[in-house]
PDB file of C-alpha atoms and ligand atoms in Angstrom:
ATOM      1  CA  UNK J   1      25.936  -7.661   5.489  1.00  0.00           C
ATOM      2  CA  UNK J   2      25.915  -5.541   3.189  1.00  0.00           C
ATOM      3  CA  UNK J   3      22.807  -6.012   1.104  1.00  0.00           C
ATOM      4  CA  UNK J   4      21.014  -4.610  -2.267  1.00  0.00           C
ATOM      5  CA  UNK J   5      17.761  -4.536   0.185  1.00  0.00           C
ATOM      6  CA  UNK J   6      19.280  -2.643   2.868  1.00  0.00           C
ATOM      7  CA  UNK J   7      17.060   0.568   3.749  1.00  0.00           C
ATOM      8  CA  UNK J   8      19.488   2.488   6.070  1.00  0.00           C
ATOM      9  CA  UNK J   9      19.410   6.492   5.907  1.00  0.00           C
ATOM     10  CA  UNK J  10      16.130   5.920   4.498  1.00  0.00           C
ATOM     11  CA  UNK J  11      12.518   7.239   6.604  1.00  0.00           C
ATOM     12  CA  UNK J  12       9.625   5.573   4.989  1.00  0.00           C
ATOM     13  CA  UNK J  13       5.967   6.489   5.588  1.00  0.00           C
ATOM     14  CA  UNK J  14       2.776   3.528   5.428  1.00  0.00           C
ATOM     15  CA  UNK J  15      -0.720   4.186   5.165  1.00  0.00           C
ATOM     16  CA  UNK J  16      -3.132   2.546   6.398  1.00  0.00           C
ATOM     17  CA  UNK J  17      -0.407   1.136   9.490  1.00  0.00           C
ATOM     18  CA  UNK J  18      -2.692   0.773  11.776  1.00  0.00           C
ATOM     19  CA  UNK J  19      -3.036  -3.516  10.812  1.00  0.00           C
ATOM     20  CA  UNK J  20      -3.179  -5.839   8.340  1.00  0.00           C
ATOM     21  CA  UNK J  21      -0.996  -5.567   5.002  1.00  0.00           C
ATOM     22  CA  UNK J  22       0.435  -1.353   6.163  1.00  0.00           C
ATOM     23  CA  UNK J  23       1.140  -2.514  10.478  1.00  0.00           C
ATOM     24  CA  UNK J  24       2.849  -5.252   9.046  1.00  0.00           C
ATOM     25  CA  UNK J  25       5.014  -3.723   6.202  1.00  0.00           C
ATOM     26  CA  UNK J  26       6.165  -0.719   8.927  1.00  0.00           C
ATOM     27  CA  UNK J  27       7.856  -3.860  10.546  1.00  0.00           C
ATOM     28  CA  UNK J  28       9.797  -4.821   6.952  1.00  0.00           C
ATOM     29  CA  UNK J  29      10.617  -1.810   6.708  1.00  0.00           C
ATOM     30  CA  UNK J  30      12.429  -1.512   9.761  1.00  0.00           C
ATOM     31  CA  UNK J  31      14.327  -4.686  10.216  1.00  0.00           C
ATOM     32  CA  UNK J  32      15.975  -3.492   6.381  1.00  0.00           C
ATOM     33  CA  UNK J  33      16.547  -0.634   8.695  1.00  0.00           C
ATOM     34  CA  UNK J  34      14.610   2.342   7.588  1.00  0.00           C
ATOM     35  CA  UNK J  35      12.947   5.386   9.607  1.00  0.00           C
ATOM     36  CA  UNK J  36       9.345   4.274   9.323  1.00  0.00           C
ATOM     37  CA  UNK J  37       6.514   7.120   9.540  1.00  0.00           C
ATOM     38  CA  UNK J  38       3.055   4.743  10.474  1.00  0.00           C
ATOM     39  CA  UNK J  39       0.187   7.157   9.534  1.00  0.00           C
ATOM     40  CA  UNK J  40      -3.243   6.177   9.311  1.00  0.00           C
ATOM     41  CA  UNK J  41      -6.869   7.012  11.541  1.00  0.00           C
ATOM     42  CA  UNK J  42      -6.358   4.975  14.619  1.00  0.00           C
ATOM     43  CA  UNK J  43      -4.015   6.828  16.633  1.00  0.00           C
ATOM     44  CA  UNK J  44      -4.080   3.772  19.287  1.00  0.00           C
ATOM     45  CA  UNK J  45      -3.348   0.715  17.137  1.00  0.00           C
ATOM     46  CA  UNK J  46      -0.341   3.108  15.982  1.00  0.00           C
ATOM     47  CA  UNK J  47       1.388   4.019  19.386  1.00  0.00           C
ATOM     48  CA  UNK J  48       0.605   0.261  20.442  1.00  0.00           C
ATOM     49  CA  UNK J  49       2.753  -1.003  16.676  1.00  0.00           C
ATOM     50  CA  UNK J  50       5.250   1.838  16.962  1.00  0.00           C
ATOM     51  CA  UNK J  51       5.867   0.705  20.627  1.00  0.00           C
ATOM     52  CA  UNK J  52       6.290  -3.207  19.103  1.00  0.00           C
ATOM     53  CA  UNK J  53       8.851  -1.591  16.540  1.00  0.00           C
ATOM     54  CA  UNK J  54      11.803   0.109  18.411  1.00  0.00           C
ATOM     55  CA  UNK J  55      14.764  -1.001  16.839  1.00  0.00           C
ATOM     56  CA  UNK J  56      18.059   0.075  17.967  1.00  0.00           C
ATOM     57  CA  UNK J  57      18.919   1.582  14.457  1.00  0.00           C
ATOM     58  CA  UNK J  58      15.787   2.524  13.859  1.00  0.00           C
ATOM     59  CA  UNK J  59      13.643   5.767  14.575  1.00  0.00           C
ATOM     60  CA  UNK J  60       9.486   4.754  14.846  1.00  0.00           C
ATOM     61  CA  UNK J  61       7.240   7.480  15.173  1.00  0.00           C
ATOM     62  CA  UNK J  62       3.675   7.624  14.148  1.00  0.00           C
ATOM     63  CA  UNK J  63       1.306  10.555  12.477  1.00  0.00           C
ATOM     64  CA  UNK J  64      -2.450  10.752  12.408  1.00  0.00           C
ATOM     65  CA  UNK J  65      -3.660  10.549   8.690  1.00  0.00           C
ATOM     66  CA  UNK J  66      -7.111  10.386   6.672  1.00  0.00           C
ATOM     67  CA  UNK J  67      -6.187   9.975   2.746  1.00  0.00           C
ATOM     68  CA  UNK J  68      -9.362  10.847   1.859  1.00  0.00           C
ATOM     69  CA  UNK J  69      -8.195  14.902   3.110  1.00  0.00           C
ATOM     70  CA  UNK J  70      -5.901  16.555   1.593  1.00  0.00           C
ATOM     71  CA  UNK J  71      -5.204  19.371   4.579  1.00  0.00           C
ATOM     72  CA  UNK J  72      -5.076  15.645   7.294  1.00  0.00           C
ATOM     73  CA  UNK J  73      -2.281  14.351   4.464  1.00  0.00           C
ATOM     74  CA  UNK J  74      -0.106  17.897   4.297  1.00  0.00           C
ATOM     75  CA  UNK J  75      -0.266  17.715   8.054  1.00  0.00           C
ATOM     76  CA  UNK J  76       1.089  14.452   8.142  1.00  0.00           C
ATOM     77  CA  UNK J  77       3.857  14.471   5.671  1.00  0.00           C
ATOM     78  CA  UNK J  78       4.640  17.941   7.934  1.00  0.00           C
ATOM     79  CA  UNK J  79       5.249  15.712  10.896  1.00  0.00           C
ATOM     80  CA  UNK J  80       7.160  13.139   9.491  1.00  0.00           C
ATOM     81  CA  UNK J  81      10.117  15.631   8.074  1.00  0.00           C
ATOM     82  CA  UNK J  82      10.160  17.787  10.950  1.00  0.00           C
ATOM     83  CA  UNK J  83      10.793  14.669  13.007  1.00  0.00           C
ATOM     84  CA  UNK J  84      12.784  12.934  10.678  1.00  0.00           C
ATOM     85  CA  UNK J  85      14.537  15.323   8.024  1.00  0.00           C
ATOM     86  CA  UNK J  86      12.868  13.836   4.894  1.00  0.00           C
ATOM     87  CA  UNK J  87      10.124  10.809   3.343  1.00  0.00           C
ATOM     88  CA  UNK J  88      12.694   8.824   0.717  1.00  0.00           C
ATOM     89  CA  UNK J  89      10.299   6.393   0.255  1.00  0.00           C
ATOM     90  CA  UNK J  90       5.774   6.375   0.807  1.00  0.00           C
ATOM     91  CA  UNK J  91       3.839   2.605   0.777  1.00  0.00           C
ATOM     92  CA  UNK J  92       0.160   3.317  -0.647  1.00  0.00           C
ATOM     93  CA  UNK J  93      -1.119   0.859   1.270  1.00  0.00           C
ATOM     94  CA  UNK J  94      -4.534   2.331   2.560  1.00  0.00           C
ATOM     95  CA  UNK J  95      -8.073   1.208   1.582  1.00  0.00           C
ATOM     96  CA  UNK J  96     -11.463  -0.378   2.206  1.00  0.00           C
ATOM     97  CA  UNK J  97     -13.201  -3.128   0.804  1.00  0.00           C
ATOM     98  CA  UNK J  98     -16.364  -3.041  -0.657  1.00  0.00           C
ATOM     99  CA  UNK J  99     -19.330  -6.083  -1.477  1.00  0.00           C
ATOM    100  CA  UNK J 100     -22.138  -5.353  -3.078  1.00  0.00           C
ATOM    101  CA  UNK J 101     -23.803  -5.733  -5.934  1.00  0.00           C
ATOM    102  CA  UNK J 102     -23.358  -3.338  -9.060  1.00  0.00           C
ATOM    103  CA  UNK J 103     -27.312  -2.334  -9.266  1.00  0.00           C
ATOM    104  CA  UNK J 104     -27.863  -1.922  -6.111  1.00  0.00           C
ATOM    105  CA  UNK J 105     -24.490   0.662  -4.608  1.00  0.00           C
ATOM    106  CA  UNK J 106     -25.540   4.144  -3.981  1.00  0.00           C
ATOM    107  CA  UNK J 107     -23.263   7.150  -5.052  1.00  0.00           C
ATOM    108  CA  UNK J 108     -21.892   7.406  -1.646  1.00  0.00           C
ATOM    109  CA  UNK J 109     -20.421   4.338  -1.646  1.00  0.00           C
ATOM    110  CA  UNK J 110     -19.301   4.354  -4.760  1.00  0.00           C
ATOM    111  CA  UNK J 111     -17.196   7.475  -3.941  1.00  0.00           C
ATOM    112  CA  UNK J 112     -16.528   5.983  -0.561  1.00  0.00           C
ATOM    113  CA  UNK J 113     -14.237   3.392  -2.066  1.00  0.00           C
ATOM    114  CA  UNK J 114     -12.513   5.559  -4.937  1.00  0.00           C
ATOM    115  CA  UNK J 115     -11.653   8.479  -2.459  1.00  0.00           C
ATOM    116  CA  UNK J 116      -9.390   5.786  -0.803  1.00  0.00           C
ATOM    117  CA  UNK J 117      -8.367   3.511  -2.851  1.00  0.00           C
ATOM    118  CA  UNK J 118      -8.029   5.741  -6.103  1.00  0.00           C
ATOM    119  CA  UNK J 119      -7.767   9.462  -5.024  1.00  0.00           C
ATOM    120  CA  UNK J 120      -6.211   8.826  -1.371  1.00  0.00           C
ATOM    121  CA  UNK J 121      -3.428   7.114  -2.866  1.00  0.00           C
ATOM    122  CA  UNK J 122      -3.136  10.022  -5.786  1.00  0.00           C
ATOM    123  CA  UNK J 123      -3.634  12.931  -3.451  1.00  0.00           C
ATOM    124  CA  UNK J 124      -0.822  11.204  -1.088  1.00  0.00           C
ATOM    125  CA  UNK J 125       1.505  10.877  -4.288  1.00  0.00           C
ATOM    126  CA  UNK J 126       1.301  13.966  -5.216  1.00  0.00           C
ATOM    127  CA  UNK J 127       1.634  15.036  -1.188  1.00  0.00           C
ATOM    128  CA  UNK J 128       5.616  13.000  -1.728  1.00  0.00           C
ATOM    129  CA  UNK J 129       6.100  13.836  -4.718  1.00  0.00           C
ATOM    130  CA  UNK J 130       6.710  17.850  -3.784  1.00  0.00           C
ATOM    131  CA  UNK J 131       8.882  17.058  -0.570  1.00  0.00           C
ATOM    132  CA  UNK J 132      10.838  14.139  -2.957  1.00  0.00           C
ATOM    133  CA  UNK J 133      11.375  16.577  -5.662  1.00  0.00           C
ATOM    134  CA  UNK J 134      12.493  19.420  -3.362  1.00  0.00           C
ATOM    135  CA  UNK J 135      15.597  18.027  -3.426  1.00  0.00           C
ATOM    136  CA  UNK J 136      18.070  15.746  -5.028  1.00  0.00           C
ATOM    137  CA  UNK J 137      17.343  12.968  -3.677  1.00  0.00           C
ATOM    138  CA  UNK J 138      14.216  11.399  -5.533  1.00  0.00           C
ATOM    139  CA  UNK J 139      12.361   9.040  -3.481  1.00  0.00           C
ATOM    140  CA  UNK J 140      10.444   5.739  -4.945  1.00  0.00           C
ATOM    141  CA  UNK J 141       6.213   5.126  -3.884  1.00  0.00           C
ATOM    142  CA  UNK J 142       5.316   2.341  -3.951  1.00  0.00           C
ATOM    143  CA  UNK J 143       1.207   1.373  -4.606  1.00  0.00           C
ATOM    144  CA  UNK J 144      -0.702  -1.646  -3.020  1.00  0.00           C
ATOM    145  CA  UNK J 145      -3.128  -2.500  -6.447  1.00  0.00           C
ATOM    146  CA  UNK J 146      -5.022  -5.836  -6.176  1.00  0.00           C
ATOM    147  CA  UNK J 147      -5.567  -8.629  -8.333  1.00  0.00           C
ATOM    148  CA  UNK J 148      -8.555  -7.640  -8.280  1.00  0.00           C
ATOM    149  CA  UNK J 149      -8.011  -4.277 -10.165  1.00  0.00           C
ATOM    150  CA  UNK J 150      -6.804  -7.406 -13.597  1.00  0.00           C
ATOM    151  CA  UNK J 151      -9.575  -9.857 -13.053  1.00  0.00           C
ATOM    152  CA  UNK J 152     -13.658  -8.928 -13.367  1.00  0.00           C
ATOM    153  CA  UNK J 153     -15.414 -11.238 -10.580  1.00  0.00           C
ATOM    154  CA  UNK J 154     -18.850 -10.136  -9.007  1.00  0.00           C
ATOM    155  CA  UNK J 155     -19.111  -7.755  -5.914  1.00  0.00           C
ATOM    156  CA  UNK J 156     -16.408  -5.829  -6.063  1.00  0.00           C
ATOM    157  CA  UNK J 157     -17.311  -3.515  -8.865  1.00  0.00           C
ATOM    158  CA  UNK J 158     -15.646  -0.054  -7.335  1.00  0.00           C
ATOM    159  CA  UNK J 159     -13.114  -1.858  -5.457  1.00  0.00           C
ATOM    160  CA  UNK J 160     -12.204  -3.281  -8.828  1.00  0.00           C
ATOM    161  CA  UNK J 161     -12.193  -0.461 -10.845  1.00  0.00           C
ATOM    162  CA  UNK J 162     -10.149   1.531  -8.206  1.00  0.00           C
ATOM    163  CA  UNK J 163      -7.491  -0.725  -7.832  1.00  0.00           C
ATOM    164  CA  UNK J 164      -7.629  -1.011 -11.912  1.00  0.00           C
ATOM    165  CA  UNK J 165      -7.326   2.446 -11.918  1.00  0.00           C
ATOM    166  CA  UNK J 166      -4.573   2.575  -9.395  1.00  0.00           C
ATOM    167  CA  UNK J 167      -2.080   0.647 -11.353  1.00  0.00           C
ATOM    168  CA  UNK J 168      -2.543   2.590 -14.681  1.00  0.00           C
ATOM    169  CA  UNK J 169      -1.756   5.475 -12.181  1.00  0.00           C
ATOM    170  CA  UNK J 170       1.222   4.328 -11.154  1.00  0.00           C
ATOM    171  CA  UNK J 171       2.358   4.127 -15.129  1.00  0.00           C
ATOM    172  CA  UNK J 172       1.536   8.155 -15.646  1.00  0.00           C
ATOM    173  CA  UNK J 173       3.109   8.831 -12.383  1.00  0.00           C
ATOM    174  CA  UNK J 174       6.502   6.825 -13.341  1.00  0.00           C
ATOM    175  CA  UNK J 175       6.295   8.748 -16.549  1.00  0.00           C
ATOM    176  CA  UNK J 176       6.077  12.335 -15.617  1.00  0.00           C
ATOM    177  CA  UNK J 177       8.459  12.179 -12.341  1.00  0.00           C
ATOM    178  CA  UNK J 178      10.470  10.476 -13.418  1.00  0.00           C
ATOM    179  CA  UNK J 179      12.540  13.308 -14.230  1.00  0.00           C
ATOM    180  CA  UNK J 180      12.522  14.393 -10.742  1.00  0.00           C
ATOM    181  CA  UNK J 181      13.740  11.197  -9.513  1.00  0.00           C
ATOM    182  CA  UNK J 182      10.990   9.406  -8.475  1.00  0.00           C
ATOM    183  CA  UNK J 183      10.116   6.222  -9.654  1.00  0.00           C
ATOM    184  CA  UNK J 184       6.827   4.788  -9.000  1.00  0.00           C
ATOM    185  CA  UNK J 185       5.446   0.943  -8.526  1.00  0.00           C
ATOM    186  CA  UNK J 186       2.677  -1.156  -7.486  1.00  0.00           C
ATOM    187  CA  UNK J 187       2.408  -4.496  -5.824  1.00  0.00           C
ATOM    188  CA  UNK J 188      -0.888  -6.959  -6.734  1.00  0.00           C
ATOM    189  CA  UNK J 189      -1.831  -9.139  -4.212  1.00  0.00           C
ATOM    190  CA  UNK J 190      -3.954 -11.793  -4.361  1.00  0.00           C
ATOM    191  CA  UNK J 191      -5.810 -12.860  -0.607  1.00  0.00           C
ATOM    192  CA  UNK J 192      -4.200 -11.921   2.235  1.00  0.00           C
ATOM    193  CA  UNK J 193      -5.851 -12.812   5.211  1.00  0.00           C
ATOM    194  CA  UNK J 194      -6.244  -9.759   7.241  1.00  0.00           C
ATOM    195  CA  UNK J 195      -9.524  -7.904   8.791  1.00  0.00           C
ATOM    196  CA  UNK J 196     -10.358  -7.002   5.106  1.00  0.00           C
ATOM    197  CA  UNK J 197     -11.291 -10.304   4.277  1.00  0.00           C
ATOM    198  CA  UNK J 198     -10.718 -12.702   6.919  1.00  0.00           C
ATOM    199  CA  UNK J 199     -14.719 -13.853   7.384  1.00  0.00           C
ATOM    200  CA  UNK J 200     -14.944 -14.185   3.740  1.00  0.00           C
ATOM    201  CA  UNK J 201     -11.398 -15.975   3.647  1.00  0.00           C
ATOM    202  CA  UNK J 202     -13.092 -18.570   6.809  1.00  0.00           C
ATOM    203  CA  UNK J 203     -16.287 -18.933   4.691  1.00  0.00           C
ATOM    204  CA  UNK J 204     -17.352 -21.531   2.187  1.00  0.00           C
ATOM    205  CA  UNK J 205     -17.268 -19.648  -0.559  1.00  0.00           C
ATOM    206  CA  UNK J 206     -13.572 -18.850   0.232  1.00  0.00           C
ATOM    207  CA  UNK J 207     -13.003 -22.389   0.484  1.00  0.00           C
ATOM    208  CA  UNK J 208     -13.920 -22.428  -3.390  1.00  0.00           C
ATOM    209  CA  UNK J 209     -11.913 -19.530  -3.784  1.00  0.00           C
ATOM    210  CA  UNK J 210      -8.138 -21.169  -2.077  1.00  0.00           C
ATOM    211  CA  UNK J 211      -9.504 -24.259  -4.542  1.00  0.00           C
ATOM    212  CA  UNK J 212      -8.627 -22.169  -7.556  1.00  0.00           C
ATOM    213  CA  UNK J 213      -5.216 -20.975  -6.813  1.00  0.00           C
ATOM    214  CA  UNK J 214      -2.449 -22.588  -8.194  1.00  0.00           C
ATOM    215  CA  UNK J 215      -0.398 -22.618  -4.907  1.00  0.00           C
ATOM    216  CA  UNK J 216      -3.688 -23.713  -2.548  1.00  0.00           C
ATOM    217  CA  UNK J 217      -3.223 -21.402  -0.014  1.00  0.00           C
ATOM    218  CA  UNK J 218      -4.199 -18.060   0.720  1.00  0.00           C
ATOM    219  CA  UNK J 219      -0.790 -15.321   1.172  1.00  0.00           C
ATOM    220  CA  UNK J 220       0.460 -14.068   4.508  1.00  0.00           C
ATOM    221  CA  UNK J 221       1.723 -10.346   4.760  1.00  0.00           C
ATOM    222  CA  UNK J 222       5.100 -11.617   4.722  1.00  0.00           C
ATOM    223  CA  UNK J 223       4.846 -12.859   1.010  1.00  0.00           C
ATOM    224  CA  UNK J 224       5.209  -9.575  -0.209  1.00  0.00           C
ATOM    225  CA  UNK J 225       7.803  -8.859   1.628  1.00  0.00           C
ATOM    226  CA  UNK J 226      10.320  -9.767  -1.272  1.00  0.00           C
ATOM    227  CA  UNK J 227       8.904  -7.329  -3.726  1.00  0.00           C
ATOM    228  CA  UNK J 228       8.185  -4.230  -0.737  1.00  0.00           C
ATOM    229  CA  UNK J 229      12.098  -4.759  -0.303  1.00  0.00           C
ATOM    230  CA  UNK J 230      12.285  -4.975  -3.652  1.00  0.00           C
ATOM    231  CA  UNK J 231      10.696  -1.636  -5.138  1.00  0.00           C
ATOM    232  CA  UNK J 232      11.385   0.350  -1.817  1.00  0.00           C
ATOM    233  CA  UNK J 233      15.579   0.020  -2.173  1.00  0.00           C
ATOM    234  CA  UNK J 234      17.585   0.985  -4.643  1.00  0.00           C
ATOM    235  CA  UNK J 235      18.014  -2.787  -5.860  1.00  0.00           C
ATOM    236  CA  UNK J 236      14.520  -1.835  -7.854  1.00  0.00           C
ATOM    237  CA  UNK J 237      16.599   1.681  -9.552  1.00  0.00           C
ATOM    238  CA  UNK J 238      16.140   0.885 -13.251  1.00  0.00           C
ATOM    239  CA  UNK J 239      12.546  -0.022 -12.364  1.00  0.00           C
ATOM    240  CA  UNK J 240       9.399   2.244 -12.335  1.00  0.00           C
ATOM    241  CA  UNK J 241       6.076   2.013 -13.496  1.00  0.00           C
ATOM    242  CA  UNK J 242       5.764  -1.963 -12.701  1.00  0.00           C
ATOM    243  CA  UNK J 243       3.638  -3.927 -10.843  1.00  0.00           C
ATOM    244  CA  UNK J 244       4.303  -6.820  -9.068  1.00  0.00           C
ATOM    245  CA  UNK J 245       1.505  -9.673  -8.729  1.00  0.00           C
ATOM    246  CA  UNK J 246       2.207 -11.740  -5.577  1.00  0.00           C
ATOM    247  CA  UNK J 247      -0.870 -13.974  -5.687  1.00  0.00           C
ATOM    248  CA  UNK J 248      -0.172 -18.006  -5.438  1.00  0.00           C
ATOM    249  CA  UNK J 249      -0.559 -17.984  -9.548  1.00  0.00           C
ATOM    250  CA  UNK J 250      -4.113 -16.811  -8.558  1.00  0.00           C
ATOM    251  CA  UNK J 251      -4.356 -14.550 -11.627  1.00  0.00           C
ATOM    252  CA  UNK J 252      -3.796 -18.053 -13.787  1.00  0.00           C
ATOM    253  CA  UNK J 253      -6.111 -19.737 -13.048  1.00  0.00           C
ATOM    254  CA  UNK J 254     -10.646 -18.639 -12.941  1.00  0.00           C
ATOM    255  CA  UNK J 255     -11.262 -16.628 -10.197  1.00  0.00           C
TER     256      UNK J 255
HETATM  257  P1  NAI L   1      -6.389  -3.769   6.443  1.00  0.00           P
HETATM  258  O1  NAI L   1      -8.572  -3.491   6.532  1.00  0.00           O
HETATM  259  O2  NAI L   1      -5.841  -4.058   7.761  1.00  0.00           O
HETATM  260  O3  NAI L   1      -5.982  -2.785   6.387  1.00  0.00           O
HETATM  261  C1  NAI L   1      -6.287  -1.146   5.873  1.00  0.00           C
HETATM  262  C2  NAI L   1      -6.082  -0.233   6.160  1.00  0.00           C
HETATM  263  O4  NAI L   1      -6.324   1.168   5.467  1.00  0.00           O
HETATM  264  C3  NAI L   1      -6.020  -0.110   8.013  1.00  0.00           C
HETATM  265  O5  NAI L   1      -5.426   0.288   8.314  1.00  0.00           O
HETATM  266  C4  NAI L   1      -7.416   1.539   7.729  1.00  0.00           C
HETATM  267  O6  NAI L   1      -7.327   1.537   8.824  1.00  0.00           O
HETATM  268  C5  NAI L   1      -6.251   1.613   6.609  1.00  0.00           C
HETATM  269  N1  NAI L   1      -7.576   2.693   6.069  1.00  0.00           N
HETATM  270  C6  NAI L   1      -8.762   2.586   5.517  1.00  0.00           C
HETATM  271  N2  NAI L   1      -9.283   4.211   5.233  1.00  0.00           N
HETATM  272  C7  NAI L   1      -8.214   4.931   4.754  1.00  0.00           C
HETATM  273  C8  NAI L   1      -8.188   6.344   5.617  1.00  0.00           C
HETATM  274  N3  NAI L   1      -9.379   6.884   4.700  1.00  0.00           N
HETATM  275  N4  NAI L   1      -7.251   7.176   5.997  1.00  0.00           N
HETATM  276  C9  NAI L   1      -6.143   6.183   6.863  1.00  0.00           C
HETATM  277  N5  NAI L   1      -5.978   5.078   6.413  1.00  0.00           N
HETATM  278  C10 NAI L   1      -6.878   4.171   6.068  1.00  0.00           C
HETATM  279  O7  NAI L   1      -6.596  -4.581   5.467  1.00  0.00           O
HETATM  280  P2  NAI L   1      -5.329  -4.744   4.733  1.00  0.00           P
HETATM  281  O8  NAI L   1      -5.537  -6.327   4.084  1.00  0.00           O
HETATM  282  O9  NAI L   1      -4.450  -4.689   5.546  1.00  0.00           O
HETATM  283  O10 NAI L   1      -5.454  -3.608   3.132  1.00  0.00           O
HETATM  284  C11 NAI L   1      -3.990  -3.287   2.642  1.00  0.00           C
HETATM  285  C12 NAI L   1      -4.135  -3.146   1.511  1.00  0.00           C
HETATM  286  O11 NAI L   1      -4.144  -4.018   0.865  1.00  0.00           O
HETATM  287  C13 NAI L   1      -5.611  -1.975   0.876  1.00  0.00           C
HETATM  288  O12 NAI L   1      -5.619  -1.228  -0.086  1.00  0.00           O
HETATM  289  C14 NAI L   1      -6.129  -3.658   0.364  1.00  0.00           C
HETATM  290  O13 NAI L   1      -6.827  -2.448  -0.606  1.00  0.00           O
HETATM  291  C15 NAI L   1      -4.827  -3.923  -0.395  1.00  0.00           C
HETATM  292  N6  NAI L   1      -5.238  -5.097  -0.966  1.00  0.00           N
HETATM  293  C16 NAI L   1      -5.690  -6.381   0.637  1.00  0.00           C
HETATM  294  C17 NAI L   1      -5.521  -7.631  -0.259  1.00  0.00           C
HETATM  295  C18 NAI L   1      -5.868  -9.117   1.034  1.00  0.00           C
HETATM  296  O14 NAI L   1      -6.504  -9.896   0.163  1.00  0.00           O
HETATM  297  N7  NAI L   1      -5.795  -8.688   2.160  1.00  0.00           N
HETATM  298  C19 NAI L   1      -5.560  -8.170  -1.408  1.00  0.00           C
HETATM  299  C20 NAI L   1      -4.931  -7.390  -2.366  1.00  0.00           C
HETATM  300  C21 NAI L   1      -4.830  -5.857  -2.127  1.00  0.00           C
END
């Protein structure tokens, strides 16, 4: 079927694809016809997921990537381009959570969260844009932000700050790179059950959080597929600098 969300002939690189939302997104993009490069640090997980995704139409590969290391990012893109020719779509999904009181956070813990969730996304976007703007094809960069970048809550200071900045980075890069035909957008998910938060969401505190969501349920990675395919495909050709919130209405209530 001819669809405006069709990704045939495109190559997508997904960071943090070894688990959770990133692992799921790799399958969604492949199902839409894209060649997919799974990128993360845990190569055993990447190999396993890549072998599950062997599609007749799309080529699946994996590269080792640490988003906090510029040399690792450079090598990962070189390998992806050697294999697929180019990268048209990048999903900046790698991230780590944080739980702790703002009074007690060490500088090292703060930096680790900001390095991964903000600086890592910036370094990956910059490397991607250098390749995307090298020819006239342009590309689409999708940053995975969070509703915690918009709402204040206790115990997540560096995470919330990094995600808020990631949304602003999305707007800044969209503005600068439109001239290179690169679109930069973001998705801000609400609570999606993954390894990052399963223990919390399944606790009594998580139950209280669930009760505040207007849809009265946590999300699944598949709840983000519509936003992902919109932003990855030409269906969003006139969108750049936008953030799509997918949260079951959570931002409309108190946290
Ligand atoms: P997850 O923990 O299952 O996945 C995170 C992935 O990032 C893992 O594969 C991890 O290995 C990878 N990663 C971490 N540091 C990395 C590094 N330095 N280099 C390369 N890869 C690295 O968690 P989840 O939930 O799938 O998170 C994916 C993204 O979605 C994150 O950016 C997270 O902040 C964001 N998000 C998640 C929400 C949720 O409720 N699960 C809500 C809002 C945003």
